[in-house]
mmCIF file of C-alpha atoms in Angstrom:
data_model
loop_
_atom_site.group_PDB
_atom_site.id
_atom_site.type_symbol
_atom_site.label_atom_id
_atom_site.label_comp_id
_atom_site.label_asym_id
_atom_site.label_seq_id
_atom_site.Cartn_x
_atom_site.Cartn_y
_atom_site.Cartn_z
ATOM 1 C CA MET A 751 78.883 -27.526 50.481
ATOM 2 C CA ASP A 752 81.093 -24.980 52.317
ATOM 3 C CA ALA A 753 81.982 -25.208 56.005
ATOM 4 C CA THR A 754 79.350 -22.690 57.196
ATOM 5 C CA LEU A 755 76.484 -24.383 55.315
ATOM 6 C CA TRP A 756 77.678 -27.746 56.650
ATOM 7 C CA ILE A 757 77.520 -26.461 60.260
ATOM 8 C CA VAL A 758 74.080 -24.863 59.669
ATOM 9 C CA THR A 759 72.754 -28.153 58.224
ATOM 10 C CA LEU A 760 74.265 -30.155 61.107
ATOM 11 C CA VAL A 761 72.812 -27.879 63.832
ATOM 12 C CA GLY A 762 69.382 -27.787 62.124
ATOM 13 C CA SER A 763 69.295 -31.573 61.640
ATOM 14 C CA ALA A 764 70.351 -32.252 65.231
ATOM 15 C CA ALA A 765 67.714 -29.797 66.524
ATOM 16 C CA ALA A 766 64.998 -31.370 64.337
ATOM 17 C CA ALA A 767 65.984 -34.907 65.409
ATOM 18 C CA LEU A 768 65.879 -33.922 69.115
ATOM 19 C CA THR A 769 62.562 -32.002 69.059
ATOM 20 C CA THR A 770 60.991 -34.984 67.238
ATOM 21 C CA ALA A 771 62.583 -37.841 69.256
ATOM 22 C CA ALA A 772 61.694 -36.022 72.514
ATOM 23 C CA PHE A 773 58.063 -37.163 72.290
ATOM 24 C CA VAL A 774 58.888 -40.892 72.146
ATOM 25 C CA PRO A 775 59.478 -41.152 75.951
ATOM 26 C CA GLN A 776 56.204 -39.231 76.525
ATOM 27 C CA VAL A 777 54.280 -41.835 74.486
ATOM 28 C CA ILE A 778 56.029 -44.634 76.429
ATOM 29 C CA ARG A 779 55.323 -42.987 79.819
ATOM 30 C CA VAL A 780 51.599 -42.481 79.179
ATOM 31 C CA TRP A 781 51.317 -46.022 77.781
ATOM 32 C CA ARG A 782 53.089 -47.564 80.812
ATOM 33 C CA LEU A 783 51.198 -45.515 83.432
ATOM 34 C CA LYS A 784 47.869 -46.002 81.550
ATOM 35 C CA ASP A 785 47.241 -42.428 82.699
ATOM 36 C CA ALA A 786 47.513 -39.004 81.049
ATOM 37 C CA ARG A 787 45.614 -36.796 83.507
ATOM 38 C CA ASP A 788 48.480 -34.285 83.807
ATOM 39 C CA ILE A 789 48.847 -34.009 80.015
ATOM 40 C CA SER A 790 47.055 -30.904 78.686
ATOM 41 C CA PHE A 791 44.464 -31.733 75.998
ATOM 42 C CA PRO A 792 44.523 -28.218 74.422
ATOM 43 C CA THR A 793 48.361 -28.325 74.356
ATOM 44 C CA PHE A 794 48.427 -31.424 72.160
ATOM 45 C CA VAL A 795 45.529 -30.207 69.972
ATOM 46 C CA ILE A 796 47.191 -26.810 69.312
ATOM 47 C CA PHE A 797 50.630 -28.476 68.950
ATOM 48 C CA SER A 798 49.188 -30.925 66.355
ATOM 49 C CA VAL A 799 47.549 -28.133 64.336
ATOM 50 C CA GLY A 800 50.847 -26.186 64.463
ATOM 51 C CA LEU A 801 52.834 -29.251 63.350
ATOM 52 C CA ALA A 802 50.405 -29.767 60.449
ATOM 53 C CA GLY A 803 51.114 -26.110 59.599
ATOM 54 C CA TRP A 804 54.880 -26.861 59.596
ATOM 55 C CA VAL A 805 54.262 -29.815 57.241
ATOM 56 C CA GLY A 806 52.348 -27.379 54.981
ATOM 57 C CA TYR A 807 55.221 -24.875 55.235
ATOM 58 C CA GLY A 808 57.741 -27.622 54.363
ATOM 59 C CA THR A 809 55.612 -28.555 51.350
ATOM 60 C CA LEU A 810 55.479 -24.918 50.170
ATOM 61 C CA VAL A 811 59.262 -24.443 50.490
ATOM 62 C CA GLU A 812 59.866 -28.012 49.188
ATOM 63 C CA SER A 813 61.976 -29.049 52.194
ATOM 64 C CA VAL A 814 61.956 -32.812 52.768
ATOM 65 C CA PRO A 815 63.649 -32.510 56.240
ATOM 66 C CA ILE A 816 60.964 -30.039 57.468
ATOM 67 C CA ILE A 817 58.163 -32.280 56.129
ATOM 68 C CA ALA A 818 59.718 -35.470 57.563
ATOM 69 C CA ALA A 819 60.580 -34.156 61.048
ATOM 70 C CA ASN A 820 57.223 -32.444 61.542
ATOM 71 C CA SER A 821 55.212 -35.391 60.169
ATOM 72 C CA LEU A 822 56.899 -37.722 62.667
ATOM 73 C CA THR A 823 56.343 -35.276 65.555
ATOM 74 C CA LEU A 824 52.703 -34.891 64.440
ATOM 75 C CA ILE A 825 52.198 -38.677 64.557
ATOM 76 C CA LEU A 826 53.687 -38.801 68.092
ATOM 77 C CA ALA A 827 51.522 -35.845 69.238
ATOM 78 C CA LEU A 828 48.374 -37.510 67.857
ATOM 79 C CA VAL A 829 49.264 -40.805 69.601
ATOM 80 C CA ILE A 830 49.668 -38.900 72.920
ATOM 81 C CA LEU A 831 46.296 -37.182 72.295
ATOM 82 C CA LEU A 832 44.519 -40.483 71.504
ATOM 83 C CA LEU A 833 46.039 -42.173 74.578
ATOM 84 C CA LYS A 834 44.920 -39.225 76.744
ATOM 85 C CA VAL A 835 41.335 -39.456 75.468
ATOM 86 C CA LYS A 836 41.379 -43.252 75.956
ATOM 87 C CA PHE A 837 42.786 -43.225 79.501
ATOM 88 C CA ASP A 838 40.730 -40.175 80.622
ATOM 89 C CA ARG A 839 37.553 -41.968 79.491
ATOM 90 C CA ALA A 840 38.621 -45.139 81.310
ATOM 91 C CA ALA A 841 39.166 -43.126 84.519
ATOM 92 C CA HIS A 842 36.049 -40.912 84.325
ATOM 93 C CA PRO A 843 32.769 -41.326 82.394
ATOM 94 C CA ARG A 844 33.136 -37.618 81.538
ATOM 95 C CA PRO A 845 36.752 -36.684 80.688
ATOM 96 C CA ASP A 846 38.015 -33.627 82.559
ATOM 97 C CA MET B 815 56.865 -9.450 48.599
ATOM 98 C CA ASP B 816 55.055 -11.556 45.964
ATOM 99 C CA ALA B 817 51.912 -13.610 46.678
ATOM 100 C CA THR B 818 53.744 -16.957 47.068
ATOM 101 C CA LEU B 819 56.294 -15.584 49.541
ATOM 102 C CA TRP B 820 53.458 -13.903 51.444
ATOM 103 C CA ILE B 821 51.613 -17.235 51.797
ATOM 104 C CA VAL B 822 54.835 -19.055 52.821
ATOM 105 C CA THR B 823 55.535 -16.400 55.492
ATOM 106 C CA LEU B 824 51.924 -16.542 56.730
ATOM 107 C CA VAL B 825 51.857 -20.368 57.006
ATOM 108 C CA GLY B 826 55.279 -20.458 58.692
ATOM 109 C CA SER B 827 54.360 -17.699 61.162
ATOM 110 C CA ALA B 828 51.030 -19.334 62.040
ATOM 111 C CA ALA B 829 52.749 -22.721 62.520
ATOM 112 C CA ALA B 830 55.454 -21.157 64.738
ATOM 113 C CA ALA B 831 52.879 -19.250 66.817
ATOM 114 C CA LEU B 832 50.819 -22.424 67.375
ATOM 115 C CA THR B 833 53.706 -24.782 68.260
ATOM 116 C CA THR B 834 54.918 -22.154 70.768
ATOM 117 C CA ALA B 835 51.537 -21.134 72.264
ATOM 118 C CA ALA B 836 50.575 -24.834 72.616
ATOM 119 C CA PHE B 837 52.708 -25.187 75.758
ATOM 120 C CA VAL B 838 50.980 -22.384 77.681
ATOM 121 C CA PRO B 839 47.951 -24.589 78.632
ATOM 122 C CA GLN B 840 50.384 -27.368 79.695
ATOM 123 C CA VAL B 841 52.121 -24.966 82.113
ATOM 124 C CA ILE B 842 48.697 -23.862 83.438
ATOM 125 C CA ARG B 843 47.461 -27.485 83.832
ATOM 126 C CA VAL B 844 50.522 -28.651 85.791
ATOM 127 C CA TRP B 845 50.399 -25.514 87.953
ATOM 128 C CA ARG B 846 46.676 -25.949 88.723
ATOM 129 C CA LEU B 847 46.875 -29.706 89.422
ATOM 130 C CA LYS B 848 50.147 -29.268 91.394
ATOM 131 C CA ASP B 849 51.046 -32.592 89.757
ATOM 132 C CA ALA B 850 53.139 -33.608 86.749
ATOM 133 C CA ARG B 851 53.532 -37.351 87.272
ATOM 134 C CA ASP B 852 52.305 -38.190 83.736
ATOM 135 C CA ILE B 853 54.698 -35.663 82.156
ATOM 136 C CA SER B 854 57.844 -37.392 80.847
ATOM 137 C CA PHE B 855 61.056 -35.939 82.328
ATOM 138 C CA PRO B 856 63.287 -37.140 79.413
ATOM 139 C CA THR B 857 60.777 -35.679 76.907
ATOM 140 C CA PHE B 858 61.122 -32.165 78.283
ATOM 141 C CA VAL B 859 64.907 -32.475 78.722
ATOM 142 C CA ILE B 860 65.440 -33.662 75.100
ATOM 143 C CA PHE B 861 62.851 -31.143 73.824
ATOM 144 C CA SER B 862 64.668 -28.295 75.662
ATOM 145 C CA VAL B 863 68.068 -29.315 74.223
ATOM 146 C CA GLY B 864 66.495 -29.517 70.743
ATOM 147 C CA LEU B 865 64.860 -26.088 71.159
ATOM 148 C CA ALA B 866 68.225 -24.621 72.240
ATOM 149 C CA GLY B 867 69.582 -26.176 69.015
ATOM 150 C CA TRP B 868 66.848 -24.381 67.022
ATOM 151 C CA VAL B 869 67.812 -21.081 68.712
ATOM 152 C CA GLY B 870 71.420 -21.798 67.632
ATOM 153 C CA TYR B 871 70.227 -22.597 64.100
ATOM 154 C CA GLY B 872 68.205 -19.349 64.011
ATOM 155 C CA THR B 873 71.302 -17.432 65.144
ATOM 156 C CA LEU B 874 73.432 -19.035 62.376
ATOM 157 C CA VAL B 875 70.867 -18.251 59.643
ATOM 158 C CA GLU B 876 70.121 -14.844 61.256
ATOM 159 C CA SER B 877 66.369 -15.477 61.481
ATOM 160 C CA VAL B 878 64.697 -13.431 64.221
ATOM 161 C CA PRO B 879 61.362 -15.375 63.960
ATOM 162 C CA ILE B 880 63.167 -18.754 64.449
ATOM 163 C CA ILE B 881 65.140 -17.366 67.425
ATOM 164 C CA ALA B 882 62.051 -15.737 68.989
ATOM 165 C CA ALA B 883 59.595 -18.649 68.577
ATOM 166 C CA ASN B 884 62.073 -21.265 69.817
ATOM 167 C CA SER B 885 63.301 -19.116 72.746
ATOM 168 C CA LEU B 886 59.709 -18.716 73.963
ATOM 169 C CA THR B 887 58.998 -22.449 73.569
ATOM 170 C CA LEU B 888 62.273 -23.202 75.396
ATOM 171 C CA ILE B 889 61.215 -21.007 78.338
ATOM 172 C CA LEU B 890 57.829 -22.798 78.518
ATOM 173 C CA ALA B 891 59.514 -26.253 78.299
ATOM 174 C CA LEU B 892 61.928 -25.316 81.111
ATOM 175 C CA VAL B 893 59.041 -24.057 83.292
ATOM 176 C CA ILE B 894 57.204 -27.408 82.755
ATOM 177 C CA LEU B 895 60.436 -29.261 83.645
ATOM 178 C CA LEU B 896 60.992 -27.210 86.810
ATOM 179 C CA LEU B 897 57.351 -27.664 87.904
ATOM 180 C CA LYS B 898 57.651 -31.424 87.305
ATOM 181 C CA VAL B 899 60.779 -31.645 89.485
ATOM 182 C CA LYS B 900 59.105 -29.514 92.167
ATOM 183 C CA PHE B 901 55.812 -31.456 92.289
ATOM 184 C CA ASP B 902 57.470 -34.904 91.939
ATOM 185 C CA ARG B 903 59.695 -34.062 94.933
ATOM 186 C CA ALA B 904 56.697 -32.877 96.938
ATOM 187 C CA ALA B 905 54.861 -36.161 96.194
ATOM 188 C CA HIS B 906 57.803 -38.553 96.708
ATOM 189 C CA PRO B 907 61.067 -38.117 98.627
ATOM 190 C CA ARG B 908 62.726 -39.814 95.598
ATOM 191 C CA PRO B 909 61.246 -38.632 92.275
ATOM 192 C CA ASP B 910 60.191 -41.502 89.962
#
């Protein structure tokens, strides 16, 4: 691997790790507050569909890092979505 | 462009459009509620740094779609972060 490819791989891996790990504190915050009113439901639905698309893209181009990073982010996004539905229902009989 | 490459480009473009557009309703929700307590501050800081990394990666591999999609998502993430700081400060003299 030459120096340029090494830097490209490093920057891409760091970026992927950060944009995936970012959603861990959001899961923790919603879980601790037992509240997700300010979280946008459509945001996490559209984000999840998009992430599933990235997993499909990674499968087509046979890139394990793209599949892995986006699968993990998808799991975190779905957890945030499920917690939102759960806590919205607990707060209001009809979720807003 | 052969059929396989066309499908790969289509799936990748759709995925990029969705993971970027997803954050528009989150900006709108925080703006309307004038509240972002449930939004995780570290999530949007780490996400923004990661997105800046993706812009750097796109620059290294000379991919305009990667630069464009991640720059737009970065702008949306920074707007959410700024609104959170603004509304947290309005609600509490010391943001939690």
